[in-house]
Short mmCIF file of C-alpha atoms in Angstrom, two decimals:
data_model
loop_
_atom_site.label_atom_id
_atom_site.label_comp_id
_atom_site.label_asym_id
_atom_site.label_seq_id
_atom_site.Cartn_x
_atom_site.Cartn_y
_atom_site.Cartn_z
CA MET A 1 124.61 65.60 99.13
CA LYS A 2 122.35 63.68 101.17
CA ASN A 3 121.49 66.71 104.19
CA ASN A 4 120.96 68.94 100.80
CA LYS A 5 118.10 66.22 99.79
CA ILE A 6 116.88 66.02 103.65
CA ASP A 7 116.50 69.78 103.69
CA LEU A 8 114.65 70.52 100.18
CA LYS A 9 112.36 67.52 101.22
CA THR A 10 111.67 69.13 104.98
CA GLU A 11 111.22 72.85 103.65
CA PHE A 12 109.37 72.30 99.88
CA PRO A 13 106.37 72.77 102.09
CA THR A 14 107.63 76.44 103.28
CA TRP A 15 109.16 77.68 99.92
CA VAL A 16 105.43 76.92 98.28
CA ILE A 17 103.95 79.13 101.64
CA ILE A 18 106.85 81.69 100.64
CA PHE A 19 105.81 81.85 97.11
CA SER A 20 101.83 81.32 97.03
CA VAL A 21 102.21 84.50 99.82
CA TYR A 22 103.68 87.14 97.65
CA PHE A 23 101.96 85.72 94.28
CA LEU A 24 98.95 85.82 95.95
CA TRP A 25 99.35 89.98 97.10
CA TRP A 26 100.78 90.50 93.90
CA ALA A 27 97.40 88.84 92.01
CA VAL A 28 95.11 90.48 94.16
CA LEU A 29 96.42 93.99 94.53
CA SER A 30 96.61 93.35 90.17
CA ASN A 31 92.62 92.95 90.43
CA PHE A 32 91.87 94.62 93.36
CA SER A 33 88.70 96.08 91.52
CA THR A 34 87.23 93.52 90.39
CA ILE A 35 87.68 90.24 92.66
CA PRO A 36 84.64 89.97 95.04
CA PHE A 37 85.44 90.03 98.33
CA ALA A 38 88.88 92.18 97.89
CA HIS A 39 89.43 93.50 100.86
CA LEU A 40 88.64 90.57 103.07
CA PHE A 41 91.09 88.85 100.64
CA LEU A 42 93.79 91.04 101.41
CA ILE A 43 93.11 90.59 105.07
CA ILE A 44 94.04 87.55 104.78
CA ILE A 45 97.12 87.38 102.92
CA LEU A 46 98.40 90.11 104.98
CA THR A 47 97.68 87.88 108.03
CA PHE A 48 99.41 84.95 106.21
CA HIS A 49 102.09 86.90 105.48
CA GLY A 50 103.11 87.77 109.24
CA SER A 51 102.82 83.90 109.35
CA VAL A 52 105.29 83.29 107.11
CA GLN A 53 107.70 85.91 108.54
CA HIS A 54 107.30 83.79 111.81
CA GLU A 55 108.19 80.42 110.59
CA ILE A 56 111.31 82.34 108.58
CA LEU A 57 112.53 84.05 111.67
CA HIS A 58 112.85 80.61 113.51
CA GLY A 59 115.25 79.52 110.43
CA HIS A 60 113.59 78.42 107.74
CA PRO A 61 113.73 77.36 104.86
CA THR A 62 117.38 77.52 104.40
CA ARG A 63 120.23 76.81 107.16
CA TYR A 64 121.40 80.15 105.94
CA GLN A 65 119.26 82.48 108.13
CA GLY A 66 120.46 86.00 106.69
CA PHE A 67 119.10 84.82 103.25
CA ASN A 68 116.11 83.52 105.27
CA ASP A 69 115.97 87.08 106.66
CA LEU A 70 115.84 88.44 102.91
CA LEU A 71 112.41 85.70 101.88
CA ALA A 72 111.01 87.85 105.48
CA TYR A 73 112.07 91.46 104.86
CA PRO A 74 109.00 93.12 102.84
CA SER A 75 106.71 94.38 105.65
CA LEU A 76 103.72 93.90 103.68
CA ALA A 77 101.34 94.80 106.79
CA LEU A 78 103.66 97.81 107.38
CA TRP A 79 103.63 97.72 110.92
CA SER A 80 107.14 96.95 112.34
CA PRO A 81 110.63 96.48 110.12
CA TYR A 82 111.02 92.69 110.23
CA LEU A 83 114.35 92.99 112.36
CA VAL A 84 112.58 94.30 114.78
CA TYR A 85 109.56 91.90 115.09
CA LYS A 86 112.68 89.08 114.88
CA SER A 87 114.97 90.52 118.01
CA SER A 88 111.80 90.90 119.95
CA HIS A 89 109.51 87.74 119.49
CA LEU A 90 112.95 85.43 119.99
CA LYS A 91 113.25 87.75 123.22
CA HIS A 92 109.67 86.34 123.64
CA HIS A 93 110.94 83.15 123.45
CA GLU A 94 112.40 82.78 126.38
CA ASP A 95 110.25 80.41 128.51
CA ILE A 96 111.04 81.60 131.53
CA ASN A 97 110.14 84.98 131.38
CA LEU A 98 106.76 84.61 129.52
CA THR A 99 104.17 87.13 130.17
CA ILE A 100 106.08 89.03 132.98
CA PRO A 101 105.87 92.62 132.27
CA ASN A 102 108.41 94.28 130.59
CA VAL A 103 110.68 91.57 130.33
CA ASP A 104 108.09 89.54 127.86
CA PRO A 105 107.57 91.79 124.93
CA GLU A 106 104.59 89.88 123.50
CA SER A 107 102.79 90.42 126.96
CA TYR A 108 99.80 92.10 127.77
CA PHE A 109 100.37 92.40 131.48
CA ILE A 110 100.71 95.35 133.40
CA SER A 111 103.54 95.14 136.47
CA LYS A 112 101.72 96.15 140.36
CA ASP A 113 103.64 99.73 140.30
CA GLU A 114 102.83 100.28 137.08
CA TRP A 115 99.18 99.54 137.80
CA ASP A 116 98.81 101.26 140.97
CA MET A 117 100.30 104.49 139.26
CA LEU A 118 97.76 104.57 136.22
CA GLY A 119 94.19 106.44 136.94
CA GLY A 120 90.97 105.05 136.80
CA TYR A 121 90.03 105.53 133.24
CA ARG A 122 93.62 104.18 132.02
CA GLN A 123 92.74 101.03 134.46
CA LYS A 124 89.16 100.99 133.09
CA LEU A 125 90.55 100.92 129.16
CA ALA A 126 93.74 97.94 130.26
CA GLU A 127 90.62 95.95 131.50
CA PHE A 128 88.68 96.15 128.33
CA ASN A 129 92.20 95.23 126.22
CA MET A 130 91.64 92.22 127.83
CA THR A 131 88.52 91.49 126.17
CA LEU A 132 88.49 89.80 123.14
CA LEU A 133 86.31 93.36 121.40
CA GLY A 134 88.57 96.06 122.94
CA ARG A 135 91.93 93.33 121.98
CA LEU A 136 90.26 93.63 118.26
CA ILE A 137 89.15 96.82 118.28
CA LEU A 138 92.16 98.50 119.89
CA GLY A 139 94.65 96.34 120.20
CA PRO A 140 96.34 97.32 116.72
CA PHE A 141 96.24 100.73 118.31
CA TRP A 142 97.80 100.32 121.22
CA TYR A 143 100.25 98.11 119.24
CA PHE A 144 100.58 101.23 116.37
CA ILE A 145 101.63 103.60 119.76
CA ALA A 146 103.99 101.30 121.62
CA LEU A 147 106.18 100.76 117.84
CA LYS A 148 106.19 105.05 117.35
CA LYS A 149 107.54 104.89 120.77
CA GLU A 150 109.81 102.56 119.49
CA PHE A 151 111.21 104.61 116.78
CA VAL A 152 111.19 107.87 118.38
CA MET A 153 113.59 106.54 121.00
CA SER A 154 115.67 105.59 117.95
CA PHE A 155 116.65 108.94 117.19
CA LYS A 156 118.38 109.08 120.83
CA ASN A 157 121.28 106.99 119.26
CA PHE A 158 121.16 108.80 115.72
CA PHE A 159 123.72 106.72 114.34
CA SER A 160 122.93 103.80 115.63
CA ILE A 161 122.06 100.36 113.73
CA ASN A 162 118.54 100.64 115.23
CA PHE A 163 117.86 104.19 113.88
CA LEU A 164 118.77 102.91 110.61
CA ILE A 165 116.41 100.10 110.57
CA TRP A 166 113.53 102.01 111.98
CA PHE A 167 114.06 104.98 109.84
CA SER A 168 114.64 102.60 106.84
CA HIS A 169 111.03 100.94 107.73
CA GLU A 170 109.69 104.69 107.61
CA VAL A 171 110.93 105.53 104.51
CA PHE A 172 110.41 102.52 102.75
CA VAL A 173 106.78 102.51 104.23
CA VAL A 174 105.43 105.83 102.71
CA ILE A 175 107.31 104.77 99.22
CA PHE A 176 105.53 101.36 99.63
CA LEU A 177 101.93 103.13 99.89
CA TYR A 178 102.68 105.49 97.18
CA PHE A 179 103.91 102.49 94.92
CA ILE A 180 100.33 100.72 95.81
CA TRP A 181 98.47 103.68 95.34
CA SER A 182 99.96 104.47 91.55
CA PHE A 183 100.83 101.25 90.53
CA PHE A 184 97.50 99.24 91.70
CA ASN A 185 95.47 102.13 92.07
CA ILE A 186 94.35 101.31 95.92
CA HIS A 187 94.09 104.17 97.96
CA PHE A 188 96.63 104.14 100.45
CA LEU A 189 94.16 104.46 103.71
CA VAL A 190 92.23 101.59 101.99
CA TYR A 191 95.49 99.50 102.56
CA ILE A 192 96.42 100.73 106.13
CA GLY A 193 92.60 99.36 107.01
CA CYS A 194 93.14 96.32 105.70
CA ALA A 195 96.89 96.35 107.72
CA TYR A 196 95.05 96.94 110.40
CA MET A 197 92.30 94.75 110.23
CA ALA A 198 94.95 91.76 109.51
CA GLN A 199 96.75 92.87 112.97
CA ALA A 200 93.22 92.27 114.67
CA LEU A 201 92.76 88.67 112.82
CA THR A 202 96.52 87.84 113.94
CA MET A 203 95.69 89.75 117.83
CA LEU A 204 92.97 86.81 117.86
CA ARG A 205 95.22 84.50 117.86
CA SER A 206 97.82 86.42 120.64
CA PHE A 207 94.42 86.67 122.69
CA TYR A 208 95.36 84.61 125.48
CA GLU A 209 98.29 82.20 123.84
CA HIS A 210 100.09 82.85 127.09
CA ARG A 211 98.82 82.90 130.81
CA PRO A 212 100.29 83.69 134.28
CA SER A 213 101.83 81.04 136.33
CA SER A 214 104.63 80.00 138.35
CA ASN A 215 105.51 77.08 136.29
CA PRO A 216 106.64 78.62 132.97
CA ASN A 217 105.54 75.17 131.18
CA HIS A 218 102.31 75.81 132.34
CA ARG A 219 101.96 79.51 130.67
CA SER A 220 101.35 78.53 126.97
CA ILE A 221 98.18 77.43 125.45
CA ILE A 222 97.22 74.20 122.89
CA MET A 223 94.33 75.68 120.72
CA HIS A 224 92.44 72.73 118.66
CA THR A 225 90.82 74.83 115.58
CA SER A 226 90.12 74.05 112.53
CA LEU A 227 91.87 73.40 109.36
CA LEU A 228 91.76 76.52 107.92
CA MET A 229 92.59 78.44 111.02
CA ARG A 230 96.02 76.32 111.55
CA ILE A 231 97.09 76.79 107.77
CA LEU A 232 96.32 81.18 108.40
CA PHE A 233 98.69 81.01 111.88
CA LEU A 234 101.06 78.28 110.13
CA ASN A 235 99.94 75.58 113.01
CA ASN A 236 100.99 78.53 115.61
CA SER A 237 97.23 77.33 117.50
CA TYR A 238 99.56 74.28 118.94
CA HIS A 239 101.46 77.11 120.96
CA PHE A 240 102.92 75.36 123.51
CA VAL A 241 104.28 72.87 121.06
CA HIS A 242 105.82 75.14 119.39
CA HIS A 243 107.33 76.61 122.40
CA LYS A 244 108.63 73.73 123.27
CA ASN A 245 110.23 73.03 119.57
CA PRO A 246 110.55 76.84 118.25
CA ASN A 247 112.71 75.45 115.08
CA MET A 248 110.71 73.02 113.94
CA SER A 249 108.91 73.17 110.68
CA TRP A 250 105.42 74.29 110.37
CA HIS A 251 103.75 71.16 108.49
CA GLN A 252 105.59 68.99 111.32
CA ILE A 253 104.05 70.84 114.39
CA PRO A 254 100.40 68.74 114.34
CA ARG A 255 102.05 65.26 113.47
CA GLU A 256 104.98 66.04 117.13
CA TYR A 257 101.23 67.21 118.71
CA LYS A 258 99.21 63.75 117.63
CA SER A 259 102.06 61.54 118.53
CA ASN A 260 102.33 63.24 121.68
CA SER A 261 99.15 65.29 123.06
CA GLU A 262 99.32 63.59 126.43
CA LYS A 263 102.67 64.52 127.48
CA TYR A 264 102.17 67.98 126.21
CA LYS A 265 99.19 68.52 127.44
CA GLN A 266 100.21 67.08 131.28
CA SER A 267 103.15 69.03 130.96
CA ASN A 268 100.84 72.51 130.00
CA SER A 269 98.72 71.32 132.59
CA TYR A 270 95.49 70.80 130.29
CA PHE A 271 95.71 74.48 129.47
CA LEU A 272 93.76 73.93 125.90
CA GLU A 273 91.03 75.70 124.12
CA LYS A 274 88.52 74.23 121.26
CA GLY A 275 88.46 76.82 118.35
CA TYR A 276 88.63 80.80 118.56
CA PHE A 277 84.95 80.81 117.94
CA THR A 278 85.05 79.53 121.84
CA TRP A 279 86.68 82.94 123.08
CA PHE A 280 83.92 84.85 121.19
CA LYS A 281 81.47 83.29 123.40
CA LYS A 282 83.51 83.11 126.55
CA TYR A 283 85.48 86.75 126.41
CA LEU A 284 83.39 89.38 123.83
CA PHE A 285 82.60 91.61 126.55
CA LYS A 286 84.07 89.79 129.50
CA PRO A 287 87.91 90.40 130.40
CA VAL A 288 90.14 86.77 129.90
CA ASP A 289 91.63 88.16 132.71
CA LYS A 290 93.06 90.50 135.21
CA PRO A 291 95.39 93.26 133.62
CA LYS A 292 97.78 93.87 136.27
CA HIS A 293 100.14 90.70 136.32
CA PRO A 294 100.00 88.64 139.70
CA ALA A 295 103.33 88.00 140.54
CA PHE A 296 104.91 90.97 139.08
#
């Protein structure tokens, strides 16, 4: 009984954000034509829902992960099946493989062999993708293409769980967009556009949260940013702290970092940044790094 009380106290903020994101989503769509800047609010809510899904897949808010997954299952931002995202992201947390092409699912780097096989035009596109402008404009498109390739590949094993997950997701998206159009009178292209911008906002957070390094501890950033951005990304901006404590609740991460800030900064070799706006000043048009991985 005591443990249940501790769990409830620890996870209460997570229950609040889960309830809030679905409530706000419904409220904005229900009043889309009357709320000023409704499109912007929807973009922020869809981004926030992605942060909530990320929190849930790391074992919150209950000890029963199957139940947790149900809370995160609706793909409000349309992009990928939650279970596919969950599997991919947990593989990403194998820190020894961070940034390694074709091993880390969230790596933006290209292997030496693949780089040499690219034509000059595609190399230029890869370099543009390493600028912040390129990531925000084209990053969601490349992500969409990669996801649809996974969907097509799932057809190879027609009766597999993977195929059923992908196929059910595609059916869900069609029904979901029709529901939004018919019930809320919001054109499906408007919703898709907001989902695209939400993914771009998510890619602002992930733009250079990992760098190549021979030491895995030196690969993850600590981003010092505003309270609003930390709430939007549920403190995933303290990315190195999250990778060292993947099951720590989002609201506990700032206290953990403040209590041990020098230890974390030394451990990640002072891979720090002061706010996302700094990236706009430094890397809007300039590649943050070479797309070809230096070691693989």
